[in-house]
CSV table of C-alpha atoms in Angstrom, one decimal:
chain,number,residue,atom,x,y,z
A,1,UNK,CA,-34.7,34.4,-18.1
A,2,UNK,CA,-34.5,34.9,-22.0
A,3,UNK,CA,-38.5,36.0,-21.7
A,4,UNK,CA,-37.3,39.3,-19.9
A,5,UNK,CA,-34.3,39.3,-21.5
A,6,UNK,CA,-36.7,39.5,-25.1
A,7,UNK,CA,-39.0,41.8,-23.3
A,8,UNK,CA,-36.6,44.5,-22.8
A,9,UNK,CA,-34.9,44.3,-26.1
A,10,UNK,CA,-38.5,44.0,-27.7
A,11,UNK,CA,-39.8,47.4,-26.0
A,12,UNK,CA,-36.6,48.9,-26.7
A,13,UNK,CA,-37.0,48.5,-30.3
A,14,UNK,CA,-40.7,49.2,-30.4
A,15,UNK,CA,-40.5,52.3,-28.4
A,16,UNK,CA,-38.5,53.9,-30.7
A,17,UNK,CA,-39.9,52.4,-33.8
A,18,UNK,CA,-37.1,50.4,-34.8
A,19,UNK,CA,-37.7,47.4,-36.9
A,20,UNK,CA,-35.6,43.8,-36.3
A,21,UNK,CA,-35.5,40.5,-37.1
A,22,UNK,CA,-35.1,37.8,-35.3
A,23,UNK,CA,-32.6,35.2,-36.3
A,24,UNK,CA,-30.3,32.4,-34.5
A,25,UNK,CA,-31.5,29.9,-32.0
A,26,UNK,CA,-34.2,32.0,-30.9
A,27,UNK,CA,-35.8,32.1,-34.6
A,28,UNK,CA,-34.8,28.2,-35.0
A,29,UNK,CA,-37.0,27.6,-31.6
A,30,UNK,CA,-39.5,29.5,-33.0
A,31,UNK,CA,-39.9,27.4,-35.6
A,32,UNK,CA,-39.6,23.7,-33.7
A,33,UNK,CA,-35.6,23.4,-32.1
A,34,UNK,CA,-35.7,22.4,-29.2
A,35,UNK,CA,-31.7,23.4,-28.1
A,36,UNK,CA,-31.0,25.1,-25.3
A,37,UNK,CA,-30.8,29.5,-25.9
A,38,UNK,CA,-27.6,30.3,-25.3
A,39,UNK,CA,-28.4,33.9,-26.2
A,40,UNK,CA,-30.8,36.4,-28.2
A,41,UNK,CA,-29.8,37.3,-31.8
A,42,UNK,CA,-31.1,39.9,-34.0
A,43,UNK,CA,-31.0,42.4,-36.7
A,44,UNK,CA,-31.6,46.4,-36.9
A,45,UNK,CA,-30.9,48.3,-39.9
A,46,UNK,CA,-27.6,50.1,-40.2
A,47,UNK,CA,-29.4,53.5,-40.0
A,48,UNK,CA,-30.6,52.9,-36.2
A,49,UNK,CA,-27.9,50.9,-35.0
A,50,UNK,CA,-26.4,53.9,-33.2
A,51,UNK,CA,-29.7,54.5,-31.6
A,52,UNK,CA,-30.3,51.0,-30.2
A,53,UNK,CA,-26.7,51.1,-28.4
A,54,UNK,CA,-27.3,54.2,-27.1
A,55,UNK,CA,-30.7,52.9,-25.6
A,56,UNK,CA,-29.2,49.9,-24.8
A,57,UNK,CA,-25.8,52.0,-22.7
A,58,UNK,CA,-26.5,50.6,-19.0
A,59,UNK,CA,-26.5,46.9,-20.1
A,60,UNK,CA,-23.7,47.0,-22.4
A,61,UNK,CA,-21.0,44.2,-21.9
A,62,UNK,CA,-19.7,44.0,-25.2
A,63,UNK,CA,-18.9,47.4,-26.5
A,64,UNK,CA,-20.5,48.1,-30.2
A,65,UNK,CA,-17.6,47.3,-32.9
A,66,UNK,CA,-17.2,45.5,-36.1
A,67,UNK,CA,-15.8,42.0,-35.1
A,68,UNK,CA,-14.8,38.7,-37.2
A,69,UNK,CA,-15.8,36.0,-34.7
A,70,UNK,CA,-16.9,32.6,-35.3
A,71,UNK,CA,-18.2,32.6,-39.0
A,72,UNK,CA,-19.5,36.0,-39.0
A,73,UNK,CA,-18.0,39.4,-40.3
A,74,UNK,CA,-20.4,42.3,-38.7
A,75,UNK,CA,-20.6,45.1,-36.5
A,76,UNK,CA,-23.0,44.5,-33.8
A,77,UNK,CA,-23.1,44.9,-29.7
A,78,UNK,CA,-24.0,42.8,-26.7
A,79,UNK,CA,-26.3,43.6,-23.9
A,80,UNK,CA,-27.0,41.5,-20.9
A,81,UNK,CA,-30.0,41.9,-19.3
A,82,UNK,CA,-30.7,39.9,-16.3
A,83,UNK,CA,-28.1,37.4,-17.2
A,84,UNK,CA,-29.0,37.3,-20.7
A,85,UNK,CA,-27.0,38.3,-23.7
A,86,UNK,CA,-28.6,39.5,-26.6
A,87,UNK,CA,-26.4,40.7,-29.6
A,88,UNK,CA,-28.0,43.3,-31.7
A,89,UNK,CA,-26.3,43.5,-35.4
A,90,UNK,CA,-26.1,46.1,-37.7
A,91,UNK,CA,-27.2,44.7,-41.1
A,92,UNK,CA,-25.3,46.6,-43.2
A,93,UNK,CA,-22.5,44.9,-44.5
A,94,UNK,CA,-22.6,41.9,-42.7
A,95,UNK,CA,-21.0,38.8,-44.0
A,96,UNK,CA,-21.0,35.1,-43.4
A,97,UNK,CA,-18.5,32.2,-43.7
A,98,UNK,CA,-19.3,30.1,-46.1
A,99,UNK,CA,-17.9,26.6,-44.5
A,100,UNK,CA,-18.0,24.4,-47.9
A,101,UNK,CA,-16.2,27.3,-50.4
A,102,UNK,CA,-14.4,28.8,-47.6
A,103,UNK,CA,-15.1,32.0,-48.4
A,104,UNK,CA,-17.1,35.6,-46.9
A,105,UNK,CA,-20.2,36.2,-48.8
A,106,UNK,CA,-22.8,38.7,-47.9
A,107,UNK,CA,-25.7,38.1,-45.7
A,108,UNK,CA,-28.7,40.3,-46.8
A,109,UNK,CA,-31.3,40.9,-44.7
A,110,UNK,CA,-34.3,42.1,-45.8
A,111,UNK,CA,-36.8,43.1,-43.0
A,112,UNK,CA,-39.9,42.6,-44.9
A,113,UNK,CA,-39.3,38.6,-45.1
A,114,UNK,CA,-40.6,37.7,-41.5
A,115,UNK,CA,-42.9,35.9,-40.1
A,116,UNK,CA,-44.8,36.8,-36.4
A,117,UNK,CA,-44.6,34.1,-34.2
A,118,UNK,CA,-45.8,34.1,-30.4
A,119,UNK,CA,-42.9,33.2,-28.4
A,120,UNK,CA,-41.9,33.7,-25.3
A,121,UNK,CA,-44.6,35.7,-24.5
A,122,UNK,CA,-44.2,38.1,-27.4
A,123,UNK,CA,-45.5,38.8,-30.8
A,124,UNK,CA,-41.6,38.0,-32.9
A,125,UNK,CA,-41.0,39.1,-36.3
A,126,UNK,CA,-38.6,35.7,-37.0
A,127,UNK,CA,-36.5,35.6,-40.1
A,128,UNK,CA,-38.2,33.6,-42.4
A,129,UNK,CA,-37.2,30.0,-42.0
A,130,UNK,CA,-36.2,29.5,-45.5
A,131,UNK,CA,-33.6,32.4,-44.7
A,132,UNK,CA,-32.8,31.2,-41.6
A,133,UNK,CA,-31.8,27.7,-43.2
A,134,UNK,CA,-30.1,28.9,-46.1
A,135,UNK,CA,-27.7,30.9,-43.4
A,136,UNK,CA,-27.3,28.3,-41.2
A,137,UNK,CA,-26.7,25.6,-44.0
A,138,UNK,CA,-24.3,28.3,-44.8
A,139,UNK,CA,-22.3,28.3,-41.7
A,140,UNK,CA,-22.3,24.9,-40.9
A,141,UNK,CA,-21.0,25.3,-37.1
A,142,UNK,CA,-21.9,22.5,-35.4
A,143,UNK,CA,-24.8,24.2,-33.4
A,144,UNK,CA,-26.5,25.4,-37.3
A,145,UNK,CA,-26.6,21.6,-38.4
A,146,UNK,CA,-28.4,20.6,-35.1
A,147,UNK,CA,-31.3,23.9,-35.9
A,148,UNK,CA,-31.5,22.9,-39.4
A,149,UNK,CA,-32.3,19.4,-38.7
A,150,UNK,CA,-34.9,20.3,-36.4
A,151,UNK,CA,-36.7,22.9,-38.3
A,152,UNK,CA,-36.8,20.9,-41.2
């Protein structure tokens, strides 16, 4: 399910030239998690956002809007393709909870820190890990405590 799912988005993006990172649980199983995906995460830059949900129109199920949900403060839309959500954010402005000083703090993401992994089929530009643990660490939800532990 979350290969074509990853497929789609993938040749989406790379159709049009768009880079993206990806990050969440699919990044964290890309570098040794074992969890279960709930969904696919990732990151476009701010300036081809609009593109990507336009591309994306027929699978949207969550329209594209700036939403403060669950330790994250971002714009971003959901797709779900074949069952599958995967949540594109825009990484402009987008912010993170920082459980221990309880406050917002900005979440940079720089699309030349990546690393290609082959997963699922696919060539993946992951967040690098050390990124990818200093935001979950960050976080601290439940589910970021289980993928740090088992990337590190």
């Amino acid at each position: 399910m979350h290969q074509s799912a990853a497929e789609w988005i993938v040749s989406l993006l790379r159709e049009r030239n768009i880079p993206f990172l990806i990050c969440g649980g699919l990044a964290a199983r890309g570098y040794g998690s074992q969890r279960d995906l709930h969904d696919i995460d990732l990151f476009v830059p701010g300036e081809h956002f609009l593109s990507v949900v336009q591309a994306g129109q027929p699978f949207v199920s969550k329209a594209a809007a700036h939403r403060q949900e669950e330790g994250w403060d971002l714009t971003y839309v959901q797709f779900k393709y074949e069952g599958v959500k995967v949540e594109v954010g825009n990484a402009e402005a987008a912010q993170i909870f920082d459980a221990q000083n309880r406050t917002w703090i900005a979440l940079s993401i720089d699309f030349s820190r990546y690393e290609t992994v082959h997963f699922l089929g696919l060539e993946l530009p992951l967040m690098l890990k050390e990124d990818l643990v200093w935001y979950k660490s960050v976080l601290s939800r439940p589910v970021d405590i289980e993928d740090v532990r088992a990337m590190r």
